[in-house]
mmCIF file of C-alpha atoms in Angstrom:
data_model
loop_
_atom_site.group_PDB
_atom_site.id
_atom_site.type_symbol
_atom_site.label_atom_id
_atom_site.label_comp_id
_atom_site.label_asym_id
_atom_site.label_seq_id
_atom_site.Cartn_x
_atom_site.Cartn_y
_atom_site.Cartn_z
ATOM 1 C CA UNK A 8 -4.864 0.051 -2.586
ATOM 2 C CA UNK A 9 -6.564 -2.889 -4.727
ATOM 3 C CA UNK A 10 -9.918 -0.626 -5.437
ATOM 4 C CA UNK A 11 -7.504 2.282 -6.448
ATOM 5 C CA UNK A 12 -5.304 0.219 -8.469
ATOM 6 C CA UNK A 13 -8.244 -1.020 -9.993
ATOM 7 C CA UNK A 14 -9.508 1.963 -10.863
ATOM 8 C CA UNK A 15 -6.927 3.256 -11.936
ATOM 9 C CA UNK A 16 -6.219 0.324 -14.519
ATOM 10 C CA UNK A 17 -9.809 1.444 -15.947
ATOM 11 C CA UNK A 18 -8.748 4.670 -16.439
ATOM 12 C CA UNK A 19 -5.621 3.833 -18.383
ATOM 13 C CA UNK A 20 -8.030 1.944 -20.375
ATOM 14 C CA UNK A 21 -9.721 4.762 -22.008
ATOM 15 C CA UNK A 22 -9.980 6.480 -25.032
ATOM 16 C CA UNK A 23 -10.619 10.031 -24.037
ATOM 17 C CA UNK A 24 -9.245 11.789 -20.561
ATOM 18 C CA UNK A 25 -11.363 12.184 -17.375
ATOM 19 C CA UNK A 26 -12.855 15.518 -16.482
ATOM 20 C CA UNK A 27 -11.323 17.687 -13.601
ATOM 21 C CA UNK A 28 -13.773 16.662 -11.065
ATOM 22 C CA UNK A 29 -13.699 13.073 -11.229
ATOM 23 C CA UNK A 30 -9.685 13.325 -11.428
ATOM 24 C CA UNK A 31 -10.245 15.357 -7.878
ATOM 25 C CA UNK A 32 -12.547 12.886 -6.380
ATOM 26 C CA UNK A 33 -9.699 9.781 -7.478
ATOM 27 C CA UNK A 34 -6.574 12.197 -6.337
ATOM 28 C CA UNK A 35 -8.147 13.175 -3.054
ATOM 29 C CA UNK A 36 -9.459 9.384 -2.600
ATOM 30 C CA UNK A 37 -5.766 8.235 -2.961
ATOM 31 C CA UNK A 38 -4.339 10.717 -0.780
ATOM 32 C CA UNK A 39 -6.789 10.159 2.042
ATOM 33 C CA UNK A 40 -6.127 6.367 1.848
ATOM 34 C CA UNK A 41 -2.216 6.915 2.407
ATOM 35 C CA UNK A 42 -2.718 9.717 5.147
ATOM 36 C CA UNK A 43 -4.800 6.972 7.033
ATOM 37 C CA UNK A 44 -3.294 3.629 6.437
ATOM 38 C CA UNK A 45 0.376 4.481 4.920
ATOM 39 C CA UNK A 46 2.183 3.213 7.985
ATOM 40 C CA UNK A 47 0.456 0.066 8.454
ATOM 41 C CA UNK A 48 0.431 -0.340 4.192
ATOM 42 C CA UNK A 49 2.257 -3.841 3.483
ATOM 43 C CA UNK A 50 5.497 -3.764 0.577
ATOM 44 C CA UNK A 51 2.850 -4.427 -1.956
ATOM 45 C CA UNK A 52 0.603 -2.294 -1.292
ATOM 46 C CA UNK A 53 3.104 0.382 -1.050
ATOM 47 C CA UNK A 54 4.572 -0.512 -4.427
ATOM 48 C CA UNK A 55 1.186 -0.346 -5.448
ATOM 49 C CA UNK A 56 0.706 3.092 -3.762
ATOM 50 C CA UNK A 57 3.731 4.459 -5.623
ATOM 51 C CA UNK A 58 2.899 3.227 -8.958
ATOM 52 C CA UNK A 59 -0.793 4.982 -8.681
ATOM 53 C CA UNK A 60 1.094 8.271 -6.807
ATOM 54 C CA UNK A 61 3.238 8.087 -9.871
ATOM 55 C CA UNK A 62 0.713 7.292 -12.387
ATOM 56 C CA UNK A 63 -1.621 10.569 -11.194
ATOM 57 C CA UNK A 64 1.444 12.993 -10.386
ATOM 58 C CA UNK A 65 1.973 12.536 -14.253
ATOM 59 C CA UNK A 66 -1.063 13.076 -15.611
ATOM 60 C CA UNK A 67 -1.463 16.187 -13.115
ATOM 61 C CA UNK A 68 1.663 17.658 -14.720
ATOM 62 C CA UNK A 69 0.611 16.997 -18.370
ATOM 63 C CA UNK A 70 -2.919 18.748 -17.622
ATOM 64 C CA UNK A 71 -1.249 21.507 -15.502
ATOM 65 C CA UNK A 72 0.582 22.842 -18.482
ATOM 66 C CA UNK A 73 -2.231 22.115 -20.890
ATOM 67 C CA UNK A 74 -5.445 24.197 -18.762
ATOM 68 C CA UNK A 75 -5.667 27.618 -17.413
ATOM 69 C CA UNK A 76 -8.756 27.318 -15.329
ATOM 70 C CA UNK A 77 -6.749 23.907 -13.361
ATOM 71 C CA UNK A 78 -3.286 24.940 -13.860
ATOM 72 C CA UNK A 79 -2.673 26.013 -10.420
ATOM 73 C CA UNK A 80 -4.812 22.828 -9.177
ATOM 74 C CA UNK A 81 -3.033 19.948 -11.097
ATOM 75 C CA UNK A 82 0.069 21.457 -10.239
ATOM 76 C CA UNK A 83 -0.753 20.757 -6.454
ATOM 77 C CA UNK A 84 -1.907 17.415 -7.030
ATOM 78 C CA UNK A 85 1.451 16.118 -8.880
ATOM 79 C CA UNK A 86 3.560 17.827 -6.083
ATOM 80 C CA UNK A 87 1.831 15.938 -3.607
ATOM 81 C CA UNK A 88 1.878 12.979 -5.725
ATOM 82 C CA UNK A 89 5.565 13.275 -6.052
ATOM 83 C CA UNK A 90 6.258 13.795 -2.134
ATOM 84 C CA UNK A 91 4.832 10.410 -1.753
ATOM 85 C CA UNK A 92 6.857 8.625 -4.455
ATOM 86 C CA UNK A 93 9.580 9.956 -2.774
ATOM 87 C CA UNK A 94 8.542 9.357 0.841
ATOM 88 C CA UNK A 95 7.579 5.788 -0.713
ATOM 89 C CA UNK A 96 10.922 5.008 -2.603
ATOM 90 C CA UNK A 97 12.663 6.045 1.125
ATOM 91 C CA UNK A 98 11.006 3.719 3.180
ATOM 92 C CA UNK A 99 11.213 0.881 0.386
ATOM 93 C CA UNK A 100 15.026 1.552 0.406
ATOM 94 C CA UNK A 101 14.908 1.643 4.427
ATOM 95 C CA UNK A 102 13.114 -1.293 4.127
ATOM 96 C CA UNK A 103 16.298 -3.157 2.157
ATOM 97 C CA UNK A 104 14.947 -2.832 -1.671
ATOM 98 C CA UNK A 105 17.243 -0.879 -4.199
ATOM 99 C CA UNK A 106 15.969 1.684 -6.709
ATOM 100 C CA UNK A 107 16.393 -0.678 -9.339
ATOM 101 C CA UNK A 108 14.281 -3.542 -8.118
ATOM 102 C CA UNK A 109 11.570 -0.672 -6.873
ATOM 103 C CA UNK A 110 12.027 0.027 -10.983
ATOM 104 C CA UNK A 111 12.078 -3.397 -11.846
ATOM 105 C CA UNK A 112 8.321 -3.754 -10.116
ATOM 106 C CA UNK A 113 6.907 -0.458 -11.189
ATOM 107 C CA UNK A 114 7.636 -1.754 -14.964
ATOM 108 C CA UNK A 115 5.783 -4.896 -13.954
ATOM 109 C CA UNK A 116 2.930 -3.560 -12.300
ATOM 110 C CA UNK A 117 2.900 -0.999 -15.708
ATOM 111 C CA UNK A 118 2.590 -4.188 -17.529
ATOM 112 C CA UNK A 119 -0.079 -5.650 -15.661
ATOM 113 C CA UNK A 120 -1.980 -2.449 -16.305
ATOM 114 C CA UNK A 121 -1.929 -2.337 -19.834
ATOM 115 C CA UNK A 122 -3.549 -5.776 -20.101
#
């Protein structure tokens, strides 16, 4: 999850938004990652995992309403985003964490981002 998070922070770096294709290529990567290593995935890198699922599940939803031609497509990718916050946030809380400290760490890792 370090090379997506990474990635990730470079993209929230920019001035002007990514085009469909290369927000694909970064969606699918992420998704892939968690379908293969998700149940061996440490609490960071599931926090981490969540914050990225979270991160792309909102820009999908932003560009879903905005384009025609990818409506249909973004809206996908922030379902399936949002099916692994949630599957996330359940095994975090199995796991003995409480929404607010999973909060608590999403705001930090937001801040780490932005720098």
């Amino acid at each position: 999850m370090d090379e997506k998070m990474a990635k990730l922070k470079e993209y929230l770096q920019m001035e002007t938004e990514i085009a469909f294709e290369e927000f694909k290529t970064y969606y699918t990567s992420v998704i892939e990652q968690l379908n293969k290593t998700y149940n061996e995935m440490d609490q960071a890198a599931c926090l981490k995992a969540r914050y990225i699922c979270s991160i792309v599940q909102g820009n999908a939803e932003s560009r879903a309403q905005r384009s025609k031609v990818n409506g249909k497509a973004f809206k996908k990718m922030a379902a399936k985003c949002g099916f692994w916050v949630d599957a996330i946030d359940h095994r975090l809380k199995k796991e003995g964490m409480t929404q607010n400290e999973i909060d608590a760490v999403m705001g930090e890792i937001n801040k780490a981002a932005e720098q």
